[in-house]
Coordinates of C-alpha atoms and ligand atoms in Angstrom, one line a residue:
M1 CA 0.6 30.5 31.1
N2 CA 3.1 30.7 28.3
Y3 CA 5.8 28.4 27.1
N4 CA 8.5 29.3 24.6
K5 CA 10.0 27.1 21.9
N6 CA 13.0 25.2 23.1
Q7 CA 12.2 25.9 26.7
E8 CA 13.1 23.0 28.9
I9 CA 10.5 21.8 31.4
K10 CA 9.8 18.8 33.6
L11 CA 6.5 16.8 33.1
R12 CA 4.7 14.0 35.0
F13 CA 2.8 11.6 32.6
N14 CA -0.5 10.0 33.3
D15 CA -2.1 9.0 29.9
I16 CA -1.6 8.0 26.3
G17 CA -3.0 10.1 23.4
A18 CA -4.7 9.0 20.2
D19 CA -1.4 8.6 18.4
G20 CA 0.4 6.8 21.2
E21 CA 2.1 9.9 22.5
G22 CA 2.5 10.4 26.3
I23 CA 0.2 13.1 27.9
G24 CA 2.1 14.9 30.6
R25 CA 1.5 17.9 33.0
T26 CA 3.7 20.5 34.5
E27 CA 3.4 21.3 38.2
D28 CA 1.1 24.1 37.4
G29 CA -1.2 22.0 35.3
A30 CA -0.2 22.7 31.7
T31 CA -0.7 19.7 29.4
F32 CA 1.8 18.6 26.8
F33 CA 1.9 15.7 24.3
V34 CA 5.3 14.0 24.0
K35 CA 6.2 11.0 21.8
G36 CA 7.8 8.1 23.4
V37 CA 6.8 8.7 27.1
L38 CA 4.5 6.4 29.1
P39 CA 2.0 7.0 31.9
G40 CA 3.8 6.8 35.3
E41 CA 7.0 8.4 34.0
T42 CA 8.5 11.8 34.6
A43 CA 10.6 13.4 31.9
R44 CA 12.6 16.4 30.9
V45 CA 11.4 17.8 27.6
S46 CA 11.9 20.6 25.3
V47 CA 8.8 22.7 24.1
M48 CA 8.2 22.5 20.4
K49 CA 4.9 24.4 20.3
W50 CA 2.5 26.0 22.8
K51 CA -1.1 26.5 21.8
K52 CA -2.6 28.5 24.7
T53 CA -4.2 25.5 26.4
Y54 CA -1.9 22.7 25.6
G55 CA 1.4 22.1 23.8
Y56 CA 3.8 19.6 22.1
A57 CA 7.3 18.8 23.3
R58 CA 10.3 16.6 22.4
L59 CA 11.7 14.1 24.9
I60 CA 15.1 14.9 26.2
E61 CA 15.5 12.5 29.1
I62 CA 13.3 10.2 31.1
L63 CA 13.8 10.9 34.8
E64 CA 11.6 8.2 36.3
E65 CA 10.9 5.1 34.2
S66 CA 7.7 3.1 34.1
P67 CA 8.0 -0.6 35.0
D68 CA 5.9 -1.3 32.0
R69 CA 8.5 0.1 29.6
V70 CA 10.1 -2.5 27.3
A71 CA 12.8 -2.2 24.6
P72 CA 11.1 -2.2 21.2
R73 CA 12.1 -5.1 19.0
C74 CA 12.2 -2.9 15.9
P75 CA 15.1 -0.5 15.3
L76 CA 12.7 1.9 13.5
A77 CA 10.4 2.3 16.5
G78 CA 9.8 6.0 17.2
K79 CA 10.9 6.9 13.7
C80 CA 8.4 5.1 11.5
G81 CA 4.8 6.2 11.5
G82 CA 3.4 2.8 12.6
C83 CA 3.6 0.8 15.9
S84 CA 3.4 3.8 18.3
L85 CA 3.1 1.6 21.4
Q86 CA 6.1 -0.7 20.9
H87 CA 7.8 0.7 24.0
L88 CA 4.9 -0.4 26.2
S89 CA 4.7 -4.1 27.2
Y90 CA 2.1 -6.0 25.2
E91 CA 0.1 -6.9 28.4
K92 CA -0.2 -3.2 29.3
Q93 CA -1.1 -2.3 25.7
L94 CA -4.1 -4.7 26.1
E95 CA -5.0 -3.2 29.4
W96 CA -4.8 0.4 28.0
K97 CA -7.0 -0.6 25.0
A98 CA -9.7 -2.2 27.2
D99 CA -9.7 0.9 29.5
K100 CA -10.1 3.1 26.4
V101 CA -13.2 1.2 25.3
L102 CA -14.6 1.2 28.9
N103 CA -14.0 5.0 29.3
C104 CA -15.6 5.9 26.0
I105 CA -18.7 3.9 26.7
R106 CA -18.9 5.4 30.2
R107 CA -18.1 9.1 29.3
I108 CA -19.5 9.4 25.8
G109 CA -22.2 6.7 26.0
G110 CA -23.3 7.6 29.5
F111 CA -23.4 3.9 30.6
E112 CA -22.8 3.0 34.3
D113 CA -22.6 -0.8 34.6
I114 CA -20.7 -1.9 31.5
P115 CA -20.7 -5.6 30.8
M116 CA -17.0 -5.7 29.8
E117 CA -15.4 -9.0 28.9
K118 CA -11.7 -9.7 28.7
I119 CA -9.9 -8.2 25.7
V120 CA -8.8 -10.8 23.2
G121 CA -5.1 -10.3 22.5
M122 CA -2.6 -12.2 20.4
K123 CA -0.3 -14.9 21.7
T124 CA 2.4 -13.7 19.3
P125 CA 1.7 -10.1 18.5
Y126 CA 4.1 -10.1 15.5
Y127 CA 4.0 -10.8 11.7
Y128 CA 0.2 -10.5 11.8
R129 CA -0.6 -8.2 8.9
N130 CA -1.6 -9.6 5.5
K131 CA -1.6 -6.4 3.6
A132 CA 0.9 -3.5 3.0
Q133 CA 1.1 -0.6 0.6
F134 CA 4.8 0.4 0.5
P135 CA 5.6 3.8 -1.0
M136 CA 8.7 4.1 -3.2
Q137 CA 11.0 7.1 -3.7
T138 CA 14.3 8.1 -5.1
G139 CA 16.9 8.8 -2.4
A140 CA 19.4 11.6 -2.4
D141 CA 22.1 9.3 -3.9
G142 CA 19.8 8.3 -6.8
S143 CA 19.0 4.8 -5.6
S144 CA 15.4 3.7 -5.0
K145 CA 13.8 3.5 -1.6
I146 CA 10.9 1.3 -0.5
G147 CA 9.4 1.0 3.0
F148 CA 7.4 3.2 5.3
Y149 CA 7.1 6.9 5.7
A150 CA 8.9 8.5 8.6
G151 CA 6.3 9.6 11.2
H152 CA 4.3 12.6 10.1
T153 CA 6.3 13.0 6.8
H154 CA 6.2 11.8 3.3
A155 CA 9.9 10.8 3.3
V156 CA 10.3 7.1 2.6
M157 CA 12.7 5.2 5.0
N158 CA 14.2 2.1 3.4
T159 CA 12.7 -0.6 5.5
D160 CA 14.7 -3.8 5.6
Y161 CA 12.6 -5.6 8.2
C162 CA 9.1 -5.1 9.7
Y163 CA 8.0 -7.1 12.7
I164 CA 4.3 -6.8 12.1
Q165 CA 4.0 -7.6 8.4
A166 CA 3.9 -11.1 7.1
E167 CA 7.5 -12.3 7.1
L168 CA 7.4 -12.8 3.3
M169 CA 7.2 -9.1 2.8
N170 CA 10.7 -8.8 4.3
E171 CA 12.0 -10.9 1.5
L172 CA 10.0 -9.2 -1.2
L173 CA 11.1 -5.6 -0.5
P174 CA 14.8 -5.9 -1.3
A175 CA 14.0 -7.8 -4.5
I176 CA 11.7 -4.9 -5.6
R177 CA 14.3 -2.3 -4.7
S178 CA 17.1 -4.1 -6.7
F179 CA 14.7 -4.6 -9.7
A180 CA 14.1 -0.8 -9.8
D181 CA 17.8 0.0 -9.4
E182 CA 19.2 -2.6 -11.8
N183 CA 16.7 -1.7 -14.5
H184 CA 16.8 2.0 -14.0
I185 CA 13.1 2.3 -13.4
S186 CA 12.3 5.6 -11.8
C187 CA 10.2 6.2 -8.6
Y188 CA 7.5 8.8 -8.4
D189 CA 8.2 12.2 -7.0
E190 CA 5.2 13.8 -5.3
E191 CA 6.3 17.4 -6.0
S192 CA 7.0 17.2 -9.7
G193 CA 4.5 14.4 -10.5
K194 CA 7.2 12.6 -12.5
G195 CA 8.6 9.1 -12.1
L196 CA 6.9 5.7 -12.5
L197 CA 6.8 3.5 -9.4
R198 CA 4.5 5.0 -6.7
H199 CA 3.6 2.2 -4.3
I200 CA 3.7 -1.6 -4.1
L201 CA 0.6 -3.2 -2.8
I202 CA 1.1 -6.7 -1.4
R203 CA -1.6 -9.0 -0.1
V204 CA -0.8 -12.4 1.4
G205 CA -3.3 -15.2 2.0
F206 CA -2.3 -16.6 5.4
A207 CA -4.4 -19.7 4.9
S208 CA -4.2 -20.2 1.2
K209 CA -0.6 -19.1 0.8
E210 CA -1.6 -17.2 -2.3
V211 CA 0.1 -13.8 -2.9
C212 CA -1.0 -10.7 -4.9
I213 CA 1.6 -8.1 -5.8
C214 CA 0.3 -4.9 -7.4
P215 CA 2.7 -2.1 -8.3
V216 CA 1.0 1.3 -8.5
I217 CA 2.4 3.2 -11.4
N218 CA 2.3 6.7 -12.8
G219 CA 2.2 5.5 -16.5
S220 CA 0.5 2.9 -18.6
S221 CA 3.0 0.1 -18.5
L222 CA 5.9 -1.2 -16.4
P223 CA 9.0 -2.0 -18.4
K224 CA 10.5 -5.4 -17.8
W225 CA 7.6 -6.5 -15.6
K226 CA 8.1 -10.1 -16.5
L227 CA 11.5 -10.0 -15.0
L228 CA 10.0 -8.6 -11.7
Y229 CA 7.2 -11.1 -11.8
E230 CA 9.7 -14.0 -12.2
E231 CA 12.0 -12.7 -9.5
L232 CA 9.1 -12.2 -7.0
S233 CA 7.5 -15.6 -7.9
A234 CA 10.8 -17.3 -7.0
T235 CA 11.0 -15.4 -3.7
C236 CA 7.4 -16.4 -2.8
K237 CA 8.2 -20.1 -3.7
K238 CA 11.2 -20.1 -1.4
L239 CA 8.9 -19.3 1.5
N240 CA 6.2 -21.8 0.3
Y241 CA 3.9 -19.1 -1.0
E242 CA 2.6 -18.7 -4.6
L243 CA 2.4 -15.5 -6.5
T244 CA -1.0 -16.2 -8.0
S245 CA -1.9 -12.6 -8.9
F246 CA 0.4 -10.0 -10.4
C247 CA -1.4 -6.8 -11.3
L248 CA -0.8 -3.1 -12.1
D249 CA -2.7 -0.2 -10.7
I250 CA -2.6 2.7 -13.1
N251 CA -2.6 5.9 -11.1
T252 CA -1.5 9.0 -13.1
E253 CA -3.3 11.6 -11.0
K254 CA -1.3 14.1 -8.9
T255 CA -2.9 12.9 -5.6
N256 CA -2.0 11.2 -2.4
V257 CA -4.7 8.7 -2.9
I258 CA -2.7 5.5 -3.2
L259 CA -4.9 3.4 -5.5
S260 CA -6.8 4.3 -8.6
T261 CA -9.7 2.1 -9.7
E262 CA -7.9 1.1 -12.9
V263 CA -6.4 -2.3 -12.3
K264 CA -4.8 -4.5 -15.0
C265 CA -3.9 -8.2 -14.3
L266 CA -0.6 -9.0 -15.9
A267 CA -0.2 -12.6 -14.7
G268 CA -2.3 -15.1 -12.9
R269 CA -5.7 -14.1 -11.7
P270 CA -7.0 -10.6 -10.8
Y271 CA -7.5 -11.7 -7.2
I272 CA -6.3 -14.1 -4.5
N273 CA -8.4 -16.5 -2.4
D274 CA -8.1 -16.8 1.3
S275 CA -10.1 -18.5 3.9
I276 CA -11.2 -17.9 7.5
G277 CA -12.7 -20.8 9.5
G278 CA -13.7 -22.8 6.4
I279 CA -15.2 -19.9 4.4
T280 CA -13.3 -18.9 1.3
Y281 CA -13.1 -15.2 0.3
R282 CA -12.0 -13.7 -3.0
I283 CA -9.8 -10.6 -2.5
S284 CA -9.0 -8.3 -5.4
P285 CA -6.5 -5.4 -5.0
L286 CA -9.3 -2.9 -4.4
S287 CA -11.4 -4.9 -2.0
F288 CA -11.6 -4.3 1.7
Y289 CA -10.4 -7.3 3.8
Q290 CA -9.4 -7.3 7.4
V291 CA -5.6 -7.1 7.8
N292 CA -5.1 -9.4 10.8
P293 CA -6.5 -12.8 9.8
L294 CA -6.0 -14.5 13.2
Q295 CA -7.8 -11.7 15.1
T296 CA -10.4 -11.4 12.3
K297 CA -11.4 -15.0 13.2
A298 CA -11.6 -14.0 16.8
I299 CA -13.9 -11.1 15.9
Y300 CA -16.1 -13.2 13.6
D301 CA -16.3 -16.0 16.2
T302 CA -17.4 -13.4 18.8
V303 CA -20.1 -12.1 16.4
K304 CA -21.2 -15.7 15.9
E305 CA -21.4 -16.3 19.6
F306 CA -23.3 -13.0 20.3
A307 CA -25.7 -13.5 17.4
A308 CA -26.6 -17.0 18.8
L309 CA -28.4 -18.1 15.6
S310 CA -30.7 -21.1 15.7
G311 CA -31.4 -21.5 12.0
R312 CA -34.6 -19.6 12.0
E313 CA -33.4 -16.0 11.8
N314 CA -33.2 -13.4 9.1
L315 CA -29.7 -12.1 9.5
W316 CA -28.8 -8.7 8.2
D317 CA -25.1 -7.8 7.6
I318 CA -25.0 -4.0 7.3
Y319 CA -21.7 -2.4 6.1
C320 CA -21.0 -5.9 4.8
G321 CA -17.9 -5.2 2.6
T322 CA -17.4 -8.4 0.6
G323 CA -20.0 -10.3 2.7
T324 CA -17.3 -11.7 5.1
I325 CA -19.1 -11.7 8.4
G326 CA -22.6 -12.6 7.1
L327 CA -21.2 -15.5 5.1
Y328 CA -19.3 -16.7 8.1
L329 CA -22.6 -16.9 10.0
A330 CA -25.0 -17.8 7.2
E331 CA -25.1 -21.5 7.9
G332 CA -27.0 -20.7 11.2
A333 CA -29.5 -18.4 9.6
K334 CA -32.6 -18.8 7.5
K335 CA -31.7 -16.0 5.3
L336 CA -28.8 -13.5 4.9
V337 CA -29.3 -9.9 3.7
G338 CA -26.1 -7.9 3.1
V339 CA -25.9 -4.1 2.5
E340 CA -22.7 -2.2 1.4
I341 CA -22.0 1.1 -0.4
I342 CA -19.3 -0.1 -2.8
P343 CA -20.9 -1.9 -5.8
E344 CA -17.7 -3.9 -6.6
A345 CA -17.6 -5.3 -3.0
I346 CA -21.2 -6.4 -3.5
E347 CA -20.2 -8.2 -6.6
D348 CA -17.4 -9.9 -4.6
A349 CA -19.9 -10.8 -1.9
K350 CA -22.2 -12.5 -4.4
E351 CA -19.3 -14.4 -5.8
N352 CA -18.1 -15.4 -2.3
A353 CA -21.6 -16.7 -1.6
R354 CA -21.5 -18.7 -4.8
V355 CA -18.0 -20.1 -4.3
N356 CA -19.0 -21.3 -0.8
G357 CA -22.3 -22.8 -2.0
I358 CA -24.3 -20.5 0.3
E359 CA -27.7 -19.9 -1.3
N360 CA -30.0 -18.2 1.2
T361 CA -28.5 -14.7 0.5
E362 CA -29.5 -11.3 -0.9
F363 CA -27.0 -8.5 -1.3
Y364 CA -27.7 -4.8 -2.0
A365 CA -25.3 -2.1 -3.1
G366 CA -26.0 1.4 -1.8
A367 CA -25.7 3.5 1.4
A368 CA -27.2 1.6 4.3
E369 CA -29.1 4.7 5.5
D370 CA -30.9 4.9 2.1
I371 CA -31.4 1.2 1.4
L372 CA -32.7 0.1 4.8
P373 CA -35.8 2.3 4.9
K374 CA -36.7 0.9 1.5
L375 CA -36.4 -2.6 2.7
V376 CA -38.5 -1.9 5.8
N377 CA -41.7 -2.4 3.9
Q378 CA -40.8 -5.8 2.7
A379 CA -42.1 -7.7 5.7
A380 CA -40.6 -11.0 4.6
T381 CA -37.0 -9.7 5.0
E382 CA -37.3 -8.0 8.4
P383 CA -34.2 -8.7 10.4
T384 CA -34.2 -10.9 13.5
V385 CA -30.5 -10.2 14.1
A386 CA -28.6 -7.3 12.6
I387 CA -24.8 -7.0 12.4
I388 CA -23.5 -3.5 12.0
D389 CA -19.8 -3.0 11.1
P390 CA -19.4 0.7 10.1
P391 CA -16.2 2.6 9.2
R392 CA -14.6 4.8 11.9
K393 CA -17.1 7.6 11.7
G394 CA -19.8 5.2 13.0
C395 CA -23.4 4.9 11.8
D396 CA -25.5 7.5 10.2
E397 CA -28.3 8.6 12.6
K398 CA -30.9 7.8 9.9
L399 CA -29.7 4.2 9.9
L400 CA -29.9 3.9 13.6
E401 CA -33.5 5.3 13.6
T402 CA -34.4 2.8 10.9
L403 CA -32.9 0.0 13.0
L404 CA -35.0 1.1 15.9
T405 CA -38.1 0.9 13.7
L406 CA -37.1 -2.5 12.4
S407 CA -36.3 -3.6 16.0
P408 CA -34.4 -6.9 15.5
D409 CA -34.2 -9.1 18.6
R410 CA -30.4 -8.6 18.7
I411 CA -27.9 -6.2 17.3
V412 CA -24.2 -7.1 17.1
Y413 CA -22.1 -3.9 16.7
V414 CA -18.6 -4.4 15.4
S415 CA -16.6 -1.2 15.8
C416 CA -13.1 0.1 15.0
D417 CA -13.6 3.3 16.9
P418 CA -14.7 3.3 20.6
A419 CA -15.8 6.9 20.6
T420 CA -18.3 6.7 17.7
L421 CA -19.3 3.2 19.0
A422 CA -20.2 4.9 22.4
R423 CA -22.1 7.7 20.7
D424 CA -24.2 5.2 18.7
L425 CA -24.8 2.9 21.7
K426 CA -26.2 5.8 23.6
L427 CA -28.9 6.3 20.9
L428 CA -29.7 2.6 20.5
C429 CA -29.9 2.0 24.2
A430 CA -32.0 5.1 25.0
E431 CA -35.1 3.0 25.3
K432 CA -35.4 -0.1 23.2
Y433 CA -32.1 -2.0 23.7
R434 CA -29.8 -2.9 26.5
L435 CA -26.1 -3.4 26.3
E436 CA -25.4 -7.0 27.2
R437 CA -21.9 -7.8 26.2
V438 CA -18.8 -5.8 25.3
R439 CA -15.7 -7.7 24.1
P440 CA -12.7 -5.8 22.7
V441 CA -10.3 -7.6 20.3
D442 CA -6.7 -6.4 19.6
A443 CA -6.3 -6.7 15.8
F444 CA -3.7 -4.0 15.5
C445 CA -1.0 -4.9 18.1
H446 CA 1.5 -2.1 18.9
S447 CA -0.8 0.6 17.5
T448 CA -3.4 2.5 19.4
H449 CA -6.4 1.0 17.5
V450 CA -8.8 -1.5 19.0
E451 CA -11.8 -3.4 17.7
T452 CA -14.9 -3.9 19.9
V453 CA -17.8 -6.3 19.5
C454 CA -21.0 -5.5 21.4
L455 CA -24.3 -7.4 21.9
L456 CA -27.5 -5.4 22.2
S457 CA -30.7 -7.1 23.1
R458 CA -34.2 -5.7 22.7
N459 CA -36.0 -4.9 25.9
A460 CA -39.3 -6.7 26.4
P461 CA -42.1 -4.4 25.4
V462 CA -43.8 -2.7 28.4
Ligands
SAH1 N1 -17.9 -6.1 7.4 C1 -16.9 -6.0 6.5 C2 -16.4 -4.6 6.1 C3 -16.4 -3.6 7.2 S1 -15.6 -2.1 6.9 C4 -15.7 -6.9 6.9 O1 -15.6 -7.3 8.1 O2 -14.8 -7.2 6.1 C5 -16.9 -1.0 6.6 C6 -17.6 -1.1 5.3 O3 -18.7 -0.1 5.3 C7 -16.7 -0.8 4.1 O4 -16.8 -1.9 3.2 C8 -17.3 0.5 3.5 O5 -17.3 0.5 2.1 C9 -18.8 0.3 4.0 N2 -19.6 1.6 4.0 C10 -19.1 2.8 4.4 N3 -20.2 3.7 4.4 C11 -21.3 3.0 4.1 C12 -22.6 3.3 4.1 N4 -23.1 4.6 4.3 N5 -23.5 2.4 3.8 C13 -23.1 1.1 3.5 N6 -21.8 0.7 3.6 C14 -20.9 1.7 3.9

């Protein structure tokens, strides 16, 4: 089979790929990935690239439309890099995500009877994000641009309105843009490495109403920053928020890593506070904090339910970040042990424990796969319940082996990638554990991502 560039072909679509693109087949079985098409649709497309076994094509015209197609709210849908499922009804997005989790656990994990529970979606899947890092750039006409990158590029599109960010952000962006223009402050150019303003990091405490704004600059100071601070403070106040943290991140490296570790606090505190279900968390510009507070609560409540603590357990929170999940559950445990690779996050975790008056805690900084084997010999701290919340790549095999040796009664696995989750479940459930509950949570509405919480219980010894 061969397909040429610009060749027009007809495809029938039956799936969605990792980036939200439609997966379609020709009558003779060739597979193509096409943005903006849904399962159940047929479409006329133009071939962009053929790679021997599959290809990419551009949509020309939809011939048969799916009943699940909806008109996206956002005028930038399909252009901006985010929200790749906005053209699919929210109900069907949830169904697709639950299926994705089920299929991974079945195909990669090799499980047959999977104890799937209903996916937890949002009532209003908009304005849910509490964090954004907006790139800035100088446009062809010399004026500054702030917003999102156009899909698969590094070209900034001026974004006047985003439907998934906290609404406050929509008010802040124009103010930042006019500040740069009126005061002739340059934006960073990736090619030459010149220009000052690179990104603007914004974090909003949904419960506390505290806001942190942190311009990332290619230089040591931001001229007229007080003016910007006052302007943005007033904008926050108008919407009943308070700009309690105004920082600068100094990033003078020629890199596409957004933040450097050098942060200066210019006004207020170097962090904001926010709370989830009665626990207060301190969040500094560099700390990891879940971006969808409402669904984070749903995830943490699920972990609490699955962990079923009685007050007697040693609870281990592995990959604990700033201690968020463990502290949320600590009240029900005898003792909490947290392990996390970033030392600053562990400092935040200790501070979070102190602020919340939670005393039965120990936190260790280091790679979980290295620290856990060392803790194994300390019989007093052996886990009764272990929570694992690894990054996308899943758990290191050494860590899983150590967990099997420690053999806590229950393991609660929180995952942001169903494929690596399924791989790790296979290893854990080979002998010692059984998969008892699987509950996906949609924390990234309109994107292809999905979180999953699983409960594993230790089999009775034979
Ligand atoms: N449980 C936290 C954070 C989860 S994100 C929360 O809900 O907020 C995953 C965390 O794992 C990150 O904080 C990351 O820094 C940490 N991490 C990554 N690799 C690690 C490793 N090998 N050992 C320990 N922690 C690791």
